[in-house]
């Protein structure tokens, strides 16, 4: 469209976006353009040095069958000392008419400036909701802006990055991600819980992932996905105090169940006309997920949290120890919501199942020094000292603590085994398990297809590493929790030119994995599009700094190292601002919490939207033993 200085593009063959029109437009008259990638790069050209930047002019190639790209060239005459502002528009409309309307909307610099101010103001308000100041400036950098930005912009909204250009919602994935925005944008978490519920089958299982807008997705035998719905819903209600979400109604997806020999099926699934409450959706998930095998542990099916272990229980008899801890936690978290809605019988049933599960885990999962990871279909253990490979897996140890179900002495011993076997301070690594799969005749799944020490196969899978650090915080070991947080902090992986060259990826976002085998030990893997971003944010803010909102009140339960005198948090609640000073060296006030000079006997800080600034002091009781949540 010459009049609008725009290049338009459409993929007519795409089933869902065949009518959509993308555009690239310029504020200046076009000196040339091309849609031919070969012309722009050159026959042997590279992105670092494209041929088109070595000459003036583009050939205006717009033919079908080319390797497509979009490139516009403008010509500027700028006098010495003069300034000229140029902007380009990149976007897409649902059809040609909407695309042209968007171009016209931003045809003037004033509209572009206004949009830029609006988006800057949006991010500034969101990212400044909570600001921390600790003795560790690298922790401050991540917690104050970068992690929340990574979580929302990439994981929740973009769902795409250099390493995975997908756009799909993962059922377990984005449910975990939205827990990180509960303090700054709880409405986004509420919205996504309802979105996830719409992708649950009437039988209680769910789509492992799906693509909007059509909802095409894959039904699988993966066994943990569905349980994240009640787990996150319970977290949402506990944090925000908003139980009304339990009464919201959403449909299900429906379709033929998997055949006995089917591991998964990708299809376009229909929505039901009938609706059910979010509470009902959650209960169906728990009831479907409360399976039990020969040891009384949940069936592993086509994989639990670790998709790569998709062959451990594929015959329907293998059991997952990690899933046992996770199911226990979900049952315990959700049972109070049953009571709240007058469904006491169900709540008691969930608590009874949780007790049975705890007993089964202690009877059959303890290996002598740590907990095993799973049992194969034939009953052989995985993650046991008896195995040649994958002798210890961090998940089974950390969730023994995080669930609150692990016997105290055993859970602590298991976490010490994590330190001894899986923490590699010299390489700044917390491994998922060791030794990696390599020569074992058993088939745990596609995880064995990764080279030893890469990604889930015995490298650092950061998602799991963060849970291990959180477990130490829950045990009251602030020294070790902060030490390991610092170990995982990507900023410290690039704090010198040599370190940056070795790490090779961005230091301001969290990487999904870091390689644990030579010659690549310590090199970053998949960045940006990883659930590790949101969990790192929560680990720092909630587990170590102890920032816990409970409805309209706030509690600080820090797990900070002995070397810290304290830290500060600024929290914006509506039109009010809370300036919180946590300190440990004021013997006159040990254990006290004060707001505007007034003591709070129960330690709960009331959150009131009164437009005022409030001064809060939290004085840690140095003589009190750390709270033991196990």
Coordinates of N, CA, C and O in Angstrom, one line a residue, residues 393-495:
X393 N 17.1 -38.0 42.8 CA 16.4 -37.0 42.0 C 15.9 -35.9 43.0 O 15.3 -36.3 44.0
X394 N 16.2 -34.7 42.7 CA 15.9 -33.6 43.7 C 14.4 -33.4 44.0 O 14.0 -33.0 45.1
X395 N 13.5 -33.7 43.0 CA 12.1 -33.5 43.2 C 11.5 -34.2 44.4 O 10.7 -33.6 45.1
X396 N 11.9 -35.5 44.5 CA 11.3 -36.3 45.6 C 11.8 -35.8 46.9 O 11.1 -36.0 47.9
X397 N 12.9 -35.1 47.0 CA 13.4 -34.6 48.3 C 12.8 -33.3 48.6 O 12.3 -33.1 49.7
X398 N 12.8 -32.4 47.6 CA 12.3 -31.0 47.9 C 10.8 -31.0 48.3 O 10.4 -30.3 49.2
X399 N 10.0 -31.9 47.5 CA 8.6 -31.8 47.8 C 8.2 -32.6 49.0 O 7.1 -32.5 49.5
X400 N 9.1 -33.5 49.6 CA 8.9 -34.1 50.9 C 8.8 -32.9 51.9 O 8.0 -33.0 52.9
X401 N 9.5 -31.9 51.7 CA 9.5 -30.7 52.6 C 8.3 -29.8 52.2 O 7.5 -29.4 53.0
X402 N 8.3 -29.4 50.9 CA 7.3 -28.4 50.4 C 5.8 -28.9 50.7 O 5.0 -28.0 50.9
X403 N 5.6 -30.2 50.6 CA 4.3 -30.7 50.8 C 3.9 -30.7 52.3 O 2.7 -30.7 52.6
X404 N 4.9 -30.7 53.2 CA 4.6 -30.8 54.6 C 4.4 -32.2 55.0 O 4.0 -32.5 56.2
X405 N 4.5 -33.2 54.1 CA 4.2 -34.6 54.4 C 5.4 -35.4 54.9 O 5.2 -36.4 55.5
X406 N 6.6 -35.0 54.5 CA 7.7 -35.8 54.8 C 8.0 -35.8 56.3 O 7.9 -34.8 57.0
X407 N 8.4 -37.0 56.8 CA 8.8 -37.0 58.2 C 10.0 -36.1 58.5 O 11.0 -36.2 57.7
X408 N 10.0 -35.4 59.5 CA 11.0 -34.3 59.7 C 12.4 -34.8 59.6 O 13.2 -34.3 58.8
X409 N 12.8 -35.8 60.3 CA 14.2 -36.3 60.3 C 14.5 -36.8 58.9 O 15.6 -36.5 58.4
X410 N 13.7 -37.5 58.3 CA 13.9 -38.0 56.9 C 14.0 -36.9 55.9 O 14.9 -36.8 55.1
X411 N 13.1 -35.9 56.0 CA 13.1 -34.8 55.0 C 14.4 -34.0 55.1 O 15.0 -33.6 54.1
X412 N 14.8 -33.8 56.3 CA 16.1 -33.0 56.5 C 17.3 -33.8 56.0 O 18.2 -33.3 55.3
X413 N 17.3 -35.1 56.2 CA 18.4 -36.0 55.8 C 18.4 -36.0 54.2 O 19.4 -36.0 53.6
X414 N 17.2 -36.1 53.6 CA 17.1 -36.1 52.2 C 17.6 -34.8 51.6 O 18.3 -34.8 50.5
X415 N 17.3 -33.7 52.2 CA 17.8 -32.4 51.7 C 19.3 -32.3 51.8 O 20.0 -31.7 51.0
X416 N 19.9 -32.9 52.9 CA 21.3 -32.9 53.0 C 22.0 -33.8 51.9 O 23.1 -33.5 51.4
X417 N 21.3 -34.8 51.5 CA 21.7 -35.6 50.4 C 21.7 -34.8 49.1 O 22.6 -35.0 48.2
X418 N 20.7 -33.9 49.0 CA 20.7 -33.0 47.8 C 22.0 -32.2 47.8 O 22.6 -32.0 46.7
X419 N 22.3 -31.6 48.9 CA 23.5 -30.8 49.0 C 24.8 -31.6 48.6 O 25.6 -31.2 47.9
X420 N 24.8 -32.8 49.2 CA 26.0 -33.6 49.0 C 26.2 -34.1 47.5 O 27.2 -34.1 46.9
X421 N 25.0 -34.5 46.9 CA 25.1 -35.2 45.6 C 24.7 -34.3 44.5 O 25.2 -34.6 43.3
X422 N 23.9 -33.3 44.6 CA 23.4 -32.5 43.5 C 23.8 -31.1 43.4 O 23.7 -30.5 42.4
X423 N 24.3 -30.5 44.5 CA 24.8 -29.1 44.5 C 26.2 -29.1 44.1 O 27.1 -29.8 44.8
X424 N 26.6 -28.3 43.1 CA 28.0 -28.2 42.6 C 28.4 -26.8 42.7 O 28.3 -26.0 41.7
X425 N 28.9 -26.3 43.8 CA 29.2 -24.9 44.0 C 30.2 -24.4 43.0 O 30.2 -23.3 42.5
X426 N 31.2 -25.2 42.7 CA 32.3 -24.8 41.8 C 31.8 -24.5 40.4 O 32.3 -23.7 39.6
X427 N 30.7 -25.1 40.0 CA 30.1 -24.9 38.7 C 28.8 -24.1 38.7 O 28.1 -23.9 37.7
X428 N 28.4 -23.7 40.0 CA 27.2 -22.9 40.2 C 26.0 -23.7 39.7 O 25.1 -23.1 39.0
X429 N 25.9 -24.9 40.0 CA 24.8 -25.8 39.5 C 24.1 -26.5 40.7 O 24.7 -26.9 41.7
X430 N 22.8 -26.7 40.5 CA 22.0 -27.6 41.4 C 21.3 -28.6 40.4 O 20.3 -28.2 39.7
X431 N 21.9 -29.8 40.3 CA 21.4 -30.7 39.3 C 20.1 -31.3 39.6 O 19.6 -31.4 40.8
X432 N 19.4 -31.7 38.6 CA 18.1 -32.4 38.7 C 18.2 -33.8 39.3 O 17.5 -34.1 40.2
X433 N 19.1 -34.5 38.8 CA 19.4 -35.9 39.3 C 20.8 -36.3 38.9 O 21.4 -35.6 38.0
X434 N 21.3 -37.3 39.5 CA 22.6 -37.8 39.1 C 22.7 -39.3 39.5 O 22.0 -39.7 40.4
X435 N 23.5 -40.1 38.7 CA 24.1 -39.8 37.4 C 23.1 -39.7 36.3 O 22.0 -40.3 36.5
X436 N 23.4 -39.1 35.2 CA 22.5 -39.0 34.1 C 22.2 -40.4 33.5 O 23.0 -41.3 33.6
X437 N 21.1 -40.5 32.8 CA 20.8 -41.7 32.0 C 21.7 -41.8 30.8 O 22.0 -40.8 30.1
X438 N 22.3 -43.0 30.6 CA 23.2 -43.2 29.5 C 23.2 -44.6 29.0 O 22.7 -44.9 27.9
X439 N 23.5 -45.5 29.8 CA 23.7 -46.9 29.4 C 22.7 -47.9 30.0 O 22.8 -49.1 29.8
X440 N 21.8 -47.4 30.9 CA 20.9 -48.3 31.5 C 20.0 -49.0 30.5 O 19.6 -48.4 29.5
X441 N 19.8 -50.3 30.6 CA 18.9 -51.0 29.7 C 17.4 -50.6 29.8 O 16.6 -50.9 28.9
X442 N 17.1 -50.0 30.9 CA 15.7 -49.6 31.1 C 15.3 -48.4 30.2 O 16.2 -47.6 29.8
X443 N 14.1 -48.2 30.0 CA 13.6 -47.1 29.1 C 12.7 -46.1 29.9 O 11.5 -46.3 30.0
X444 N 13.3 -45.1 30.5 CA 12.5 -44.2 31.3 C 11.7 -43.2 30.4 O 10.8 -42.6 30.9
X445 N 12.1 -43.1 29.1 CA 11.4 -42.2 28.2 C 12.3 -41.4 27.4 O 13.5 -41.7 27.3
X446 N 11.8 -40.4 26.8 CA 12.6 -39.6 25.8 C 13.7 -38.8 26.5 O 14.6 -38.3 25.9
X447 N 13.6 -38.7 27.9 CA 14.7 -38.0 28.6 C 16.0 -38.7 28.3 O 17.1 -38.0 28.3
X448 N 16.0 -40.0 28.0 CA 17.3 -40.7 27.7 C 17.9 -40.3 26.4 O 19.0 -40.5 26.1
X449 N 17.0 -39.6 25.6 CA 17.5 -39.1 24.3 C 18.4 -37.9 24.3 O 19.1 -37.6 23.4
X450 N 18.3 -37.2 25.5 CA 19.3 -36.1 25.7 C 20.7 -36.6 26.0 O 20.8 -37.6 26.7
X451 N 21.7 -35.9 25.6 CA 23.0 -36.4 26.0 C 23.2 -36.2 27.5 O 22.5 -35.4 28.2
X452 N 23.9 -37.1 28.2 CA 24.1 -37.0 29.6 C 24.5 -35.6 30.1 O 25.4 -35.0 29.5
X453 N 23.8 -35.0 31.1 CA 24.2 -33.7 31.6 C 23.5 -32.6 30.9 O 23.7 -31.4 31.2
X454 N 22.6 -32.9 29.9 CA 22.0 -31.8 29.2 C 20.5 -31.8 29.5 O 19.8 -32.9 29.5
X455 N 20.0 -30.6 29.7 CA 18.6 -30.4 30.1 C 18.1 -31.3 31.2 O 18.8 -31.5 32.2
X456 N 16.9 -32.0 31.0 CA 16.4 -32.8 32.1 C 17.3 -34.0 32.4 O 17.2 -34.6 33.5
X457 N 18.2 -34.4 31.5 CA 19.0 -35.6 31.7 C 20.2 -35.3 32.6 O 21.4 -35.4 32.1
X458 N 20.0 -34.9 33.8 CA 21.1 -34.7 34.7 C 21.8 -33.4 34.7 O 22.9 -33.3 35.3
X459 N 21.3 -32.4 33.9 CA 21.8 -31.1 34.0 C 21.1 -30.3 35.1 O 20.4 -30.9 35.9
X460 N 21.3 -29.0 35.1 CA 20.5 -28.2 36.0 C 19.2 -27.8 35.3 O 19.2 -27.1 34.3
X461 N 18.1 -28.4 35.8 CA 16.8 -27.9 35.3 C 16.3 -26.9 36.3 O 15.9 -27.3 37.4
X462 N 16.4 -25.7 36.0 CA 16.3 -24.6 37.1 C 15.0 -24.6 37.8 O 14.9 -24.3 39.0
X463 N 13.9 -25.0 37.1 CA 12.6 -25.1 37.8 C 12.7 -26.0 39.1 O 12.2 -25.6 40.1
X464 N 13.3 -27.2 38.9 CA 13.4 -28.1 40.1 C 14.5 -27.6 41.1 O 14.3 -27.7 42.3
X465 N 15.5 -26.9 40.6 CA 16.5 -26.4 41.5 C 15.9 -25.3 42.4 O 16.3 -25.3 43.6
X466 N 15.0 -24.5 41.9 CA 14.4 -23.5 42.7 C 13.5 -24.1 43.8 O 13.5 -23.6 45.0
X467 N 12.9 -25.3 43.5 CA 12.1 -25.9 44.6 C 13.0 -26.5 45.7 O 12.6 -26.5 46.8
X468 N 14.2 -26.9 45.3 CA 15.1 -27.4 46.3 C 15.5 -26.2 47.2 O 15.6 -26.4 48.5
X469 N 15.8 -25.1 46.7 CA 16.1 -23.9 47.5 C 15.0 -23.5 48.4 O 15.2 -23.2 49.6
X470 N 13.8 -23.6 47.8 CA 12.6 -23.2 48.6 C 12.5 -24.2 49.8 O 12.1 -23.8 50.9
X471 N 12.8 -25.4 49.6 CA 12.7 -26.4 50.7 C 13.6 -26.0 51.8 O 13.2 -26.2 53.0
X472 N 14.8 -25.6 51.5 CA 15.7 -25.2 52.6 C 15.2 -24.0 53.3 O 15.3 -23.9 54.6
X473 N 14.5 -23.1 52.6 CA 13.9 -21.9 53.3 C 12.8 -22.4 54.2 O 12.6 -21.9 55.4
X474 N 12.0 -23.4 53.8 CA 10.9 -23.9 54.6 C 11.4 -24.6 55.8 O 10.8 -24.6 56.9
X475 N 12.6 -25.2 55.7 CA 13.2 -25.8 56.9 C 13.8 -24.8 57.8 O 14.4 -25.2 58.9
X476 N 13.7 -23.5 57.5 CA 14.3 -22.5 58.3 C 15.7 -22.2 58.1 O 16.3 -21.5 58.9
X477 N 16.3 -22.8 57.1 CA 17.8 -22.6 56.8 C 18.0 -21.4 55.9 O 18.2 -21.6 54.7
X478 N 17.9 -20.2 56.4 CA 18.0 -19.0 55.6 C 19.4 -18.9 55.0 O 19.6 -18.4 53.9
X479 N 20.4 -19.3 55.7 CA 21.8 -19.2 55.2 C 21.9 -20.0 53.9 O 22.4 -19.5 52.9
X480 N 21.5 -21.3 53.9 CA 21.6 -22.1 52.7 C 20.7 -21.6 51.6 O 21.1 -21.7 50.4
X481 N 19.5 -21.2 52.0 CA 18.6 -20.7 50.9 C 19.1 -19.6 50.2 O 19.1 -19.5 48.9
X482 N 19.7 -18.6 50.9 CA 20.2 -17.4 50.2 C 21.5 -17.7 49.5 O 21.7 -17.2 48.4
X483 N 22.3 -18.6 50.0 CA 23.5 -19.1 49.3 C 23.2 -19.7 48.0 O 23.8 -19.4 47.0
X484 N 22.2 -20.6 48.0 CA 21.8 -21.3 46.7 C 21.1 -20.3 45.8 O 21.2 -20.5 44.6
X485 N 20.3 -19.4 46.3 CA 19.7 -18.4 45.4 C 20.7 -17.6 44.7 O 20.7 -17.3 43.5
X486 N 21.8 -17.2 45.4 CA 22.9 -16.5 44.8 C 23.6 -17.4 43.8 O 24.0 -16.9 42.7
X487 N 23.7 -18.7 44.1 CA 24.3 -19.6 43.2 C 23.6 -19.7 41.8 O 24.2 -19.7 40.8
X488 N 22.2 -19.6 41.9 CA 21.4 -19.7 40.7 C 21.2 -18.4 40.0 O 20.7 -18.4 38.9
X489 N 21.5 -17.3 40.7 CA 21.2 -16.0 40.1 C 22.0 -15.8 38.8 O 23.2 -15.8 38.8
X490 N 21.3 -15.5 37.7 CA 22.1 -15.4 36.4 C 23.0 -14.2 36.3 O 23.9 -14.2 35.5
X491 N 22.7 -13.2 37.1 CA 23.6 -12.0 37.1 C 25.0 -12.4 37.5 O 26.0 -11.9 36.9
X492 N 25.1 -13.3 38.5 CA 26.5 -13.7 38.9 C 27.1 -14.6 37.9 O 28.3 -14.8 38.0
X493 N 26.4 -15.1 36.9 CA 27.0 -15.9 35.9 C 27.6 -15.1 34.8 O 28.3 -15.6 33.9
X494 N 27.4 -13.8 34.8 CA 27.9 -12.9 33.8 C 28.5 -11.6 34.4 O 28.5 -10.6 33.8
X495 N 29.1 -11.8 35.5 CA 29.7 -10.6 36.2 C 31.1 -10.3 35.9 O 31.8 -9.5 36.5

